[in-house]
mmCIF file of C-alpha atoms in Angstrom:
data_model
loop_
_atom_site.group_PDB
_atom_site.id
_atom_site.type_symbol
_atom_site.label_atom_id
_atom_site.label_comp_id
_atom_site.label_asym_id
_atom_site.label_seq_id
_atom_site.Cartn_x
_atom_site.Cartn_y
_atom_site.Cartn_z
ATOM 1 C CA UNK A 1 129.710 112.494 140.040
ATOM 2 C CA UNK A 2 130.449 111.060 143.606
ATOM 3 C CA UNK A 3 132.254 107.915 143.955
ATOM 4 C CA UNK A 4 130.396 104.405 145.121
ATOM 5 C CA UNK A 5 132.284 104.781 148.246
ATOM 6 C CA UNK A 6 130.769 108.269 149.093
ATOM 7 C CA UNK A 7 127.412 106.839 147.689
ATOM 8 C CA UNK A 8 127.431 104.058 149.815
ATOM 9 C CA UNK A 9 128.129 105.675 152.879
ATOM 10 C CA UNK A 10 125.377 108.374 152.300
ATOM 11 C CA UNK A 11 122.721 105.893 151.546
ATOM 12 C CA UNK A 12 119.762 105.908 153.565
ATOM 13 C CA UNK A 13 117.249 102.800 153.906
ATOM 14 C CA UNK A 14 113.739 104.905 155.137
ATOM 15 C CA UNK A 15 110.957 102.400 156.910
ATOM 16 C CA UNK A 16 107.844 101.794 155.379
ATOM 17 C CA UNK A 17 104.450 102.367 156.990
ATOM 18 C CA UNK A 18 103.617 99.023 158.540
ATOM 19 C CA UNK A 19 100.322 99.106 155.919
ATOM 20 C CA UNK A 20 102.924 98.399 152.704
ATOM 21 C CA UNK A 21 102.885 95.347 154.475
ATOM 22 C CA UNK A 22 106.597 93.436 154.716
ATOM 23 C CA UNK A 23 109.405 92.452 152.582
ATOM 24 C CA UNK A 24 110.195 96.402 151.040
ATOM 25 C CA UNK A 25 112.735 98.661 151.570
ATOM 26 C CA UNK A 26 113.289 102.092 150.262
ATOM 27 C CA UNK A 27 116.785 102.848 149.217
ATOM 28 C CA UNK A 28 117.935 106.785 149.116
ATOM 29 C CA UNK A 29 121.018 107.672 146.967
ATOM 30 C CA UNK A 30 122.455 111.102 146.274
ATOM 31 C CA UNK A 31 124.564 111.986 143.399
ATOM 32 C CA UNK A 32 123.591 113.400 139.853
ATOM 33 C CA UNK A 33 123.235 109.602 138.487
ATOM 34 C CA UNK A 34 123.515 106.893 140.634
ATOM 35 C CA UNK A 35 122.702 103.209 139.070
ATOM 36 C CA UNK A 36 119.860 100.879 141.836
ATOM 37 C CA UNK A 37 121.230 98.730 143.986
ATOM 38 C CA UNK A 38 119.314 95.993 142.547
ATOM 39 C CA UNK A 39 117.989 95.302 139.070
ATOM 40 C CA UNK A 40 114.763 96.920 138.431
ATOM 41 C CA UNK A 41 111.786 94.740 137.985
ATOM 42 C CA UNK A 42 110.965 96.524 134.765
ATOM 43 C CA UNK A 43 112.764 98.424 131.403
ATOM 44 C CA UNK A 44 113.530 101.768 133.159
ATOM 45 C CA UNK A 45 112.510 104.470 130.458
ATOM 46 C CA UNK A 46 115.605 106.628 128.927
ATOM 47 C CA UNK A 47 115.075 109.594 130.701
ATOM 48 C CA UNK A 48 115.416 107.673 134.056
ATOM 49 C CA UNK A 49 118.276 105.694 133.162
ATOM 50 C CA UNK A 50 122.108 106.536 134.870
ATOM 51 C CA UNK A 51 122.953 107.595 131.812
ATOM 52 C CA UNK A 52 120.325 110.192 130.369
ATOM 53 C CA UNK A 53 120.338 111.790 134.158
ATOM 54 C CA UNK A 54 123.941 112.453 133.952
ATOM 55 C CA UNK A 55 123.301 114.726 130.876
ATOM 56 C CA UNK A 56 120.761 116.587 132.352
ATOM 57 C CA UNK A 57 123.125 119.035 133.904
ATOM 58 C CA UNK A 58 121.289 120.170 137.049
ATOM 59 C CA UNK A 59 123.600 122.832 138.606
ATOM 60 C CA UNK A 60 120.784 124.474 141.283
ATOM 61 C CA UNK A 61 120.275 121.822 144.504
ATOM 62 C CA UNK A 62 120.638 118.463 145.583
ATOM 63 C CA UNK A 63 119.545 115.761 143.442
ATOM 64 C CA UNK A 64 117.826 112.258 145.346
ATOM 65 C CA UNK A 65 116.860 109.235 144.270
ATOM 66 C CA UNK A 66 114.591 106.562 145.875
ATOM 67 C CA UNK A 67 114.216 102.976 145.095
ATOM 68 C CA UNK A 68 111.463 100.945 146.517
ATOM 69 C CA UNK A 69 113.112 97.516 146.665
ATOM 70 C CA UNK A 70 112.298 93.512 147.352
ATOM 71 C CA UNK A 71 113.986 91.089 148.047
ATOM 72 C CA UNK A 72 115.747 90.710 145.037
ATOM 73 C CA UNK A 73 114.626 93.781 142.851
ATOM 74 C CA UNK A 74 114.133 97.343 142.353
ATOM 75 C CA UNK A 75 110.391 97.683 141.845
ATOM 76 C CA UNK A 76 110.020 101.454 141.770
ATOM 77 C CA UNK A 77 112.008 104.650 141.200
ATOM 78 C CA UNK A 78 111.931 108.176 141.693
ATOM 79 C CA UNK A 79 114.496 111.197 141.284
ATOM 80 C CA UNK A 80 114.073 114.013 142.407
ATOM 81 C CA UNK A 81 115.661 117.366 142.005
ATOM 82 C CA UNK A 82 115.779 120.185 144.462
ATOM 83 C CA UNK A 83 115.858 123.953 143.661
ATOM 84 C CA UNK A 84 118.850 126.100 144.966
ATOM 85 C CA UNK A 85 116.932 127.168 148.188
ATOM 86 C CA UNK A 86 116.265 123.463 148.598
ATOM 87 C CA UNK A 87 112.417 124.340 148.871
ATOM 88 C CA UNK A 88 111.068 122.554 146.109
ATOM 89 C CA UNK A 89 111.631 119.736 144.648
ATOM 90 C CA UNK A 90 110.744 118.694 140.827
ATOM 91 C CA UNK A 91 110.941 115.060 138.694
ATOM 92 C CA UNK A 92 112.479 115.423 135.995
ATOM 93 C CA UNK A 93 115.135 118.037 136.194
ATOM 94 C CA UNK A 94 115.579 118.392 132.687
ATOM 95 C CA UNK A 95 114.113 116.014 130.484
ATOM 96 C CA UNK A 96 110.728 115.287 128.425
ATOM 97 C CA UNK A 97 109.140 113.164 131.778
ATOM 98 C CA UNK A 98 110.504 111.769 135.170
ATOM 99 C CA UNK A 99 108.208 110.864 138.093
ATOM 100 C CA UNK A 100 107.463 107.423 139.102
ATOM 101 C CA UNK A 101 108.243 103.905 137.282
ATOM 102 C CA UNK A 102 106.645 100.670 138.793
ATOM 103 C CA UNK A 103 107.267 96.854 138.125
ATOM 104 C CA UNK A 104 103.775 96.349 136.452
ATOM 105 C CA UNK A 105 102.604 94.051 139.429
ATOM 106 C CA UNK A 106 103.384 96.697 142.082
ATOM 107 C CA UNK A 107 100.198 96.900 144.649
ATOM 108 C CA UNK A 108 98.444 100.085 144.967
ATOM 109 C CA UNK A 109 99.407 100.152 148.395
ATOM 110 C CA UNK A 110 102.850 100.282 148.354
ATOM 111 C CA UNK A 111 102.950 102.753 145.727
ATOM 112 C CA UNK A 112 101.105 105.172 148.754
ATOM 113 C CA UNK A 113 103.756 103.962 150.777
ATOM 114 C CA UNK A 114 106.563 104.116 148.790
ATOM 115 C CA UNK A 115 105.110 108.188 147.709
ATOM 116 C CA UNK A 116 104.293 108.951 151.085
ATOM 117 C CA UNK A 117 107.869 107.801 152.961
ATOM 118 C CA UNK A 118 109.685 110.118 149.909
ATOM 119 C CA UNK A 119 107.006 113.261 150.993
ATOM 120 C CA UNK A 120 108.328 112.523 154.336
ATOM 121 C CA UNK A 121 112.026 112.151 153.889
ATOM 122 C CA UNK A 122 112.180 115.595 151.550
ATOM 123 C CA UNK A 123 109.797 117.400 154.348
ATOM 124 C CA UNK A 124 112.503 116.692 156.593
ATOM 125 C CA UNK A 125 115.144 118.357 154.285
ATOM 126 C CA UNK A 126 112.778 121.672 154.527
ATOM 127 C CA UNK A 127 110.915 120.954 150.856
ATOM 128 C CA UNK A 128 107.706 122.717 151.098
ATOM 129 C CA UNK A 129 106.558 121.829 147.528
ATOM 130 C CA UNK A 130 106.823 118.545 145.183
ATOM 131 C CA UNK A 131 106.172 118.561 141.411
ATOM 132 C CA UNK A 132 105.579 115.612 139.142
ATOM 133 C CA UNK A 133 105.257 114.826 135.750
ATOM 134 C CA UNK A 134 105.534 111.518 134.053
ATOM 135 C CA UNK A 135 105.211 110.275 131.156
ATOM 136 C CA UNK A 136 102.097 110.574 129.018
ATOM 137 C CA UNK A 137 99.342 108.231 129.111
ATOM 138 C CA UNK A 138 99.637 106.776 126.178
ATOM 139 C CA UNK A 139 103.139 105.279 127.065
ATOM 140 C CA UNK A 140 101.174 102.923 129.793
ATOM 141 C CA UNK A 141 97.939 103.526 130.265
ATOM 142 C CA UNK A 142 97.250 101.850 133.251
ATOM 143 C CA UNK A 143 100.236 102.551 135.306
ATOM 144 C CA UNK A 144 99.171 106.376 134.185
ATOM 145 C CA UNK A 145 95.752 105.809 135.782
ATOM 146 C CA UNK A 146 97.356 103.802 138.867
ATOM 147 C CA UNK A 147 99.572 106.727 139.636
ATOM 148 C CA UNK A 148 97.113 109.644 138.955
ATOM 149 C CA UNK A 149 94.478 107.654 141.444
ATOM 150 C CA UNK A 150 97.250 107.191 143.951
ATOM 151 C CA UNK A 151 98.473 110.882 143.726
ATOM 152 C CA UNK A 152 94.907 112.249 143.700
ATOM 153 C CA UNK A 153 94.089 110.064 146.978
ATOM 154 C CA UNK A 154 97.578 112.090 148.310
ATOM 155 C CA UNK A 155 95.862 115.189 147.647
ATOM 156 C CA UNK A 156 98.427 116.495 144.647
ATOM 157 C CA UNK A 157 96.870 119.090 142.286
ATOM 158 C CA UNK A 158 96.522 118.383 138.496
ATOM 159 C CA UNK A 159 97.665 120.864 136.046
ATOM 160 C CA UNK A 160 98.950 121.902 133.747
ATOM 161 C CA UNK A 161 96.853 119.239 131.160
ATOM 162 C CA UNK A 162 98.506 118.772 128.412
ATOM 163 C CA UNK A 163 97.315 116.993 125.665
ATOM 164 C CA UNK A 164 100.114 114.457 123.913
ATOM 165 C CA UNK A 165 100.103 113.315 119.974
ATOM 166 C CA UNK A 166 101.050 109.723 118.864
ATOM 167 C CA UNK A 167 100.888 107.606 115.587
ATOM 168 C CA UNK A 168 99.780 103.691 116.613
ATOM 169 C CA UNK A 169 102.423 102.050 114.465
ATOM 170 C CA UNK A 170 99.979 99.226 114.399
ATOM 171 C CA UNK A 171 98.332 101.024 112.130
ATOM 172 C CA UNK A 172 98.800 101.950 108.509
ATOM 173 C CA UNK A 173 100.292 105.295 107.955
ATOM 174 C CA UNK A 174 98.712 106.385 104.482
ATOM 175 C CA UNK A 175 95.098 104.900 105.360
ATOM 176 C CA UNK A 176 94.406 107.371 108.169
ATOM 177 C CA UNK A 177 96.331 110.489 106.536
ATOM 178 C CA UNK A 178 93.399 113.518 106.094
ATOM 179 C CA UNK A 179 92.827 113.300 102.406
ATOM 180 C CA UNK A 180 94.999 116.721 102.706
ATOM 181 C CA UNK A 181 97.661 115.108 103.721
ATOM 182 C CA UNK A 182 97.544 112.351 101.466
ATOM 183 C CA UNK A 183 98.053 114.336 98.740
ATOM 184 C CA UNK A 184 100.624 116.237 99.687
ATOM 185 C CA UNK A 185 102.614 113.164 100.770
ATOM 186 C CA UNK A 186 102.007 111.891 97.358
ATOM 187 C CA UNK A 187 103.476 115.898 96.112
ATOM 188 C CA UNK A 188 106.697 114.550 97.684
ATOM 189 C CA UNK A 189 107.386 111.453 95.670
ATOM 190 C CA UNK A 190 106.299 113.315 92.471
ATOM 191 C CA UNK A 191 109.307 116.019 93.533
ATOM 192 C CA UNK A 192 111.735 113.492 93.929
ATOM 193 C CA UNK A 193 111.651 114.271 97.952
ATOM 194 C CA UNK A 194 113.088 110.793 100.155
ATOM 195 C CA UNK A 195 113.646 109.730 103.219
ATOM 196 C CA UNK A 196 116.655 109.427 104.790
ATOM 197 C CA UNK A 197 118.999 108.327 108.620
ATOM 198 C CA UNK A 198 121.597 110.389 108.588
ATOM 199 C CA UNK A 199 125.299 109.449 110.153
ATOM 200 C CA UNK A 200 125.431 112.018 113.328
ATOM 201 C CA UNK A 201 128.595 113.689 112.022
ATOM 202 C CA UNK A 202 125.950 115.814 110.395
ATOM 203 C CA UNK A 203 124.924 116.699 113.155
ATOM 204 C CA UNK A 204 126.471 120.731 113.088
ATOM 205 C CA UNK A 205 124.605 120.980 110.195
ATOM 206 C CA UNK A 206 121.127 119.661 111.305
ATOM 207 C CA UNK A 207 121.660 121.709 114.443
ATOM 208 C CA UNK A 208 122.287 124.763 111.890
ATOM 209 C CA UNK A 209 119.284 124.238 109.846
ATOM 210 C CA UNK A 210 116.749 123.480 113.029
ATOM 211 C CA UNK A 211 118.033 126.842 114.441
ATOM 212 C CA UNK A 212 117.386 128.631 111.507
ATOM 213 C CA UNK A 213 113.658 126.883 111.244
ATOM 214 C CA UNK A 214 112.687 127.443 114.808
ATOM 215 C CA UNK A 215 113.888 131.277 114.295
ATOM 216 C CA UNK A 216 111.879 132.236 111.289
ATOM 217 C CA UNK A 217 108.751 130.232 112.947
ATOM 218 C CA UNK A 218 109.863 132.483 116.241
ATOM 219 C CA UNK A 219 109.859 129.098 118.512
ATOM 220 C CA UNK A 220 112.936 128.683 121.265
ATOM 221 C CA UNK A 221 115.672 126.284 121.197
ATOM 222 C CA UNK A 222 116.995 125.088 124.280
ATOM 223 C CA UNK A 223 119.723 122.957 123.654
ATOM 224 C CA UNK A 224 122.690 123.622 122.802
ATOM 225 C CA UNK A 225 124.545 121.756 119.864
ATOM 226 C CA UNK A 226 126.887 120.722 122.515
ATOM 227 C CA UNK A 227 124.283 118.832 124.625
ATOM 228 C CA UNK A 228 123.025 117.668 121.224
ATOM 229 C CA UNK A 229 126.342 115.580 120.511
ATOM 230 C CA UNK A 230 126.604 114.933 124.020
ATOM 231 C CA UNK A 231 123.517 113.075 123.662
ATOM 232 C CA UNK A 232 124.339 111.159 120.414
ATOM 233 C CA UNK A 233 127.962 110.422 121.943
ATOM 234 C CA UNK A 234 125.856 109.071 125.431
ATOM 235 C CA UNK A 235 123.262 107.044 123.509
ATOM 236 C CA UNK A 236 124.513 105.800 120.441
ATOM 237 C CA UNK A 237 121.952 103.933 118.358
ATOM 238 C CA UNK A 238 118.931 105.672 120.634
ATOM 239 C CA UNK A 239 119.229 108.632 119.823
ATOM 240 C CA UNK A 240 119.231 109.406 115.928
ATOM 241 C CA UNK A 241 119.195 111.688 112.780
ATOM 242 C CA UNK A 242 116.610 111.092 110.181
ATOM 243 C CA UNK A 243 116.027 113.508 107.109
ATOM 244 C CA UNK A 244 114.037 114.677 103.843
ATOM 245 C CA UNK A 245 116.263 115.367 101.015
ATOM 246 C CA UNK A 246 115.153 116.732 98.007
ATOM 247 C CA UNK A 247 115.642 115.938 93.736
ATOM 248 C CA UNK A 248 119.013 117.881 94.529
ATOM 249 C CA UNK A 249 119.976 116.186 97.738
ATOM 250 C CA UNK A 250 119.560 119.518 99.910
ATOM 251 C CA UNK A 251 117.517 118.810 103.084
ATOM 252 C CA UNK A 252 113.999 119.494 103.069
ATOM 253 C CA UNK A 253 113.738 119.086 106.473
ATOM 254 C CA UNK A 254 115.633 117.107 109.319
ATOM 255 C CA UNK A 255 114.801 115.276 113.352
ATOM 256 C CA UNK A 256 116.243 114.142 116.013
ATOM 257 C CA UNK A 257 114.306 110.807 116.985
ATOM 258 C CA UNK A 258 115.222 109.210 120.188
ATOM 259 C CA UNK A 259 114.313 105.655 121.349
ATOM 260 C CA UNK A 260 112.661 106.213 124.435
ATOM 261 C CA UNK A 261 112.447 102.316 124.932
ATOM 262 C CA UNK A 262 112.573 99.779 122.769
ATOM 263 C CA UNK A 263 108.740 100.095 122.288
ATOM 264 C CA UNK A 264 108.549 103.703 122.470
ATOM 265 C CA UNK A 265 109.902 106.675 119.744
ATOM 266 C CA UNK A 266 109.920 110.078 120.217
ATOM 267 C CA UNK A 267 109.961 112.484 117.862
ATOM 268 C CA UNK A 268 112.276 115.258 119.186
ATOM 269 C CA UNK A 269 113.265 118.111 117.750
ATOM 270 C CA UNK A 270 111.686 118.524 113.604
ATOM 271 C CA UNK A 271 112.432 121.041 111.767
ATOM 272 C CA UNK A 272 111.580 122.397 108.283
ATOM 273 C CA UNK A 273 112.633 125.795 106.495
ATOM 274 C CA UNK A 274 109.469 127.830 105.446
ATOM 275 C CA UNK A 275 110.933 127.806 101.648
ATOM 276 C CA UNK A 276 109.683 124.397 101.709
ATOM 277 C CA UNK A 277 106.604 124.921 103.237
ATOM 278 C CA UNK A 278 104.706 123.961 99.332
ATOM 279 C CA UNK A 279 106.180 120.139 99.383
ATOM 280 C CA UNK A 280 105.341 119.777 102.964
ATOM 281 C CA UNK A 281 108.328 117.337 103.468
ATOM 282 C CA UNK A 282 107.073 116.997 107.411
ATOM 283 C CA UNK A 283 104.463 114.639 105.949
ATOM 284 C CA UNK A 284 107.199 112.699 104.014
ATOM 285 C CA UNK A 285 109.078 112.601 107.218
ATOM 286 C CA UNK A 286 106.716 111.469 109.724
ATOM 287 C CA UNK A 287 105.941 108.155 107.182
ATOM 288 C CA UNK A 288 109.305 107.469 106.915
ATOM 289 C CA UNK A 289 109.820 107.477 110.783
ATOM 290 C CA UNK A 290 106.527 105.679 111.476
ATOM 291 C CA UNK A 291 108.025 102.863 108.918
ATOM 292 C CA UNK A 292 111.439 102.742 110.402
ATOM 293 C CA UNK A 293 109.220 102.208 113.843
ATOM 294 C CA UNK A 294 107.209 99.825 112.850
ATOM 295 C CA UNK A 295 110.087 97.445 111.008
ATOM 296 C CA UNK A 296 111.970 98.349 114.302
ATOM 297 C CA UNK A 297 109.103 96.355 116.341
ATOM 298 C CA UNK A 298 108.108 99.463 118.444
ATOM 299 C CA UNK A 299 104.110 100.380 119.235
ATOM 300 C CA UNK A 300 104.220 103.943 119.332
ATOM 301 C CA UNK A 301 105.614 107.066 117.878
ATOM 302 C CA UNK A 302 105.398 109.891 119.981
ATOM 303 C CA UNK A 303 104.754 113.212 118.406
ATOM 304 C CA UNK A 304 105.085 115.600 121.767
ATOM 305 C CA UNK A 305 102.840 118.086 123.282
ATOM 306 C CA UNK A 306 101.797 121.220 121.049
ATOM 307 C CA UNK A 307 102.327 123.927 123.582
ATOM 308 C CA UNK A 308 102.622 127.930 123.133
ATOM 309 C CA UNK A 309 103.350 129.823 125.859
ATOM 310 C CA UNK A 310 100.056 130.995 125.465
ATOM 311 C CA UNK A 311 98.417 128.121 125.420
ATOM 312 C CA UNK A 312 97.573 124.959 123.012
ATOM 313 C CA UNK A 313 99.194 125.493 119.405
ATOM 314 C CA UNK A 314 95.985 125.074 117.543
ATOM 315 C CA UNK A 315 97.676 124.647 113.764
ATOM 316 C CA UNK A 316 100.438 121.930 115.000
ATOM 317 C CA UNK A 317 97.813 120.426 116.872
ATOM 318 C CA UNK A 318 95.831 120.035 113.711
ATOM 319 C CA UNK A 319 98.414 119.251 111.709
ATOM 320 C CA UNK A 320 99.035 115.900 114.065
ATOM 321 C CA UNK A 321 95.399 115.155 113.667
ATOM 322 C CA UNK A 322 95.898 115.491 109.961
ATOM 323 C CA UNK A 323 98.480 113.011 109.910
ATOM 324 C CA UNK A 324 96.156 110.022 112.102
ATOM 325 C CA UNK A 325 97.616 110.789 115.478
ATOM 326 C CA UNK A 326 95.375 110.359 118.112
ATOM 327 C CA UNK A 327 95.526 112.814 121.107
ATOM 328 C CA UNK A 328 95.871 111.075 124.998
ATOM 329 C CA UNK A 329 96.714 112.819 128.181
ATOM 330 C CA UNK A 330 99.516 114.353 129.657
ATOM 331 C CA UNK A 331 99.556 115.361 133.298
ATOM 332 C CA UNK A 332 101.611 117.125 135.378
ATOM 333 C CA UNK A 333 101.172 116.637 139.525
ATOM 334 C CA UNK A 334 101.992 118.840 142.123
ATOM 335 C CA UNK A 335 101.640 118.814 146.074
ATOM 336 C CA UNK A 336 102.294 121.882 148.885
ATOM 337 C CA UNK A 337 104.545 119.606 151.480
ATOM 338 C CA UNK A 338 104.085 122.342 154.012
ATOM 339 C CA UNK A 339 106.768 124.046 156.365
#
């Protein structure tokens, strides 16, 4: 990580189309993880935090980031990360979503600006292409539908669309289970099944048993149970280990959850082995993390994308229909910069 001494001295401040209007200036800082200048006019989600972006271990180009500033705060942010031919450039490197966060009151217009002045700045490093994707719409819906109408009017692409599960933790788990559902959650309580959090020290073991799920169902795992503590060590009390035991205490089936902000959980990372596919203890496991949500004060818990490389996984998909979730977008954004 450079020091603030280097940082400072490479910082760039890049004009603003007159049209912004006055009183902005766009920051650009190198480095893997540098923190804003100022303090940002909103709660910067995880994955765009200092922290998170110095786990994300990108070893192939440069890595910028802008900040679109006032007079006193940071009102928007975007990182970048350049491949090793430094001809395209990608947000996020490696995490769930990156792109652009706004202060809520941001205008339109200096959104443009602030997009258009990074387009220009990486065209003059030689990147021919730019690829965004943020967070799903569900998160915010209408800074979603602010940035897809700005991005659109820049002539970026859509695709791929992804569709993105959640659970409303407004609402009440049980009432808007499929009556399938219901009964197998109520299968778990007969069996003695319960939910647990689990003290990360556990953590080889959860990593053990995920690994050994995610084999037999032939899905990938790409993290390492390195990263994995890594994480936990970075982000104690955001990132955490929640379980099904069963009668005997032996897990049922284990998660990685991670606080995404203080509103926002994401379910990262379930597992379950097949020999305990009859109990369905993912049911058992999704209440218990929509309760600990919901006591926590958040609004939504994020169940992911269900993606094969093939396409939409039609039976996990289902499955997170079964259990209430309710399906929004998730978009991905790209733009040819040209020579």
């Amino acid at each position: 990580m450079l020091s603030p001494s280097i940082i400072s001295a490479a910082a760039q401040l890049l004009p603003l189309p007159a049209w912004a209007g006055a009183g902005y200036t766009l920051r650009r800082l190198p480095g893997l993880a540098p923190a804003p200048v100022r303090p940002p006019a909103y709660v910067p989600w995880l994955y765009l935090r200092p922290v998170h972006q110095a786990l994300q271990q990108w070893n192939e180009g440069e890595v910028l980031h802008f900040f679109l500033e006032n007079e006193t705060h940071t009102v928007a942010q975007l990182s970048v990360y350049l491949s090793a031919d430094g001809h395209a450039a990608r947000s996020p490197g490696r995490a769930p979503f990156g792109a652009v966060q706004t202060a809520p009151t941001l205008p339109e217009t200096v959104l443009e600006a602030f997009l258009t002045t990074v387009e220009a700045s990486l065209r003059t490093q030689g990147v021919r292409r730019l690829t965004l994707r943020p967070h799903a719409f569900a998160y915010e819906p209408a800074a979603s539908a602010r940035l897809a109408t700005v991005l659109g009017r820049l002539g970026y692409q859509t695709g791929p669309v992804e569709m993105n599960s959640y659970l409303p933790l407004s609402r009440d788990y049980e009432a808007y289970l499929h009556p399938s559902e219901r009964r197998r959650l109520r299968k778990c309580a007969r069996h003695g099944l319960r939910f647990e959090q689990e003290p990360p020290l556990l953590l080889p073991l959860a990593y053990e048993l995920i690994a050994r799920s995610r084999q037999e169902k032939g899905k990938p795992l790409n993290m390492s149970l390195e990263q994995l503590q890594a994480l936990f060590r970075a982000l104690p009390g955001q990132v955490l280990l929640f379980s099904v035991r069963d009668a005997a205490g032996e897990w049922a089936a284990v998660s990685v959850v991670i606080e995404v902000r203080p509103d926002v959980l994401y379910h990262f990372l379930p597992a379950s082995p097949l020999a305990y596919n009859h109990l369905s203890p993912m049911v058992l496991l999704n209440a218990g993390l929509h309760a600990f949500g919901k006591a926590s004060g958040m609004r939504l818990l994020d169940l992911g994308i269900s993606a094969l490389p093939t396409g939409v996984d039609e039976s996990l998909l289902r499955f997170k229909r079964h259990l209430g979730a309710v399906s929004g977008l998730k978009l991905t954004f790209s733009k040819e910069l040209g020579e």
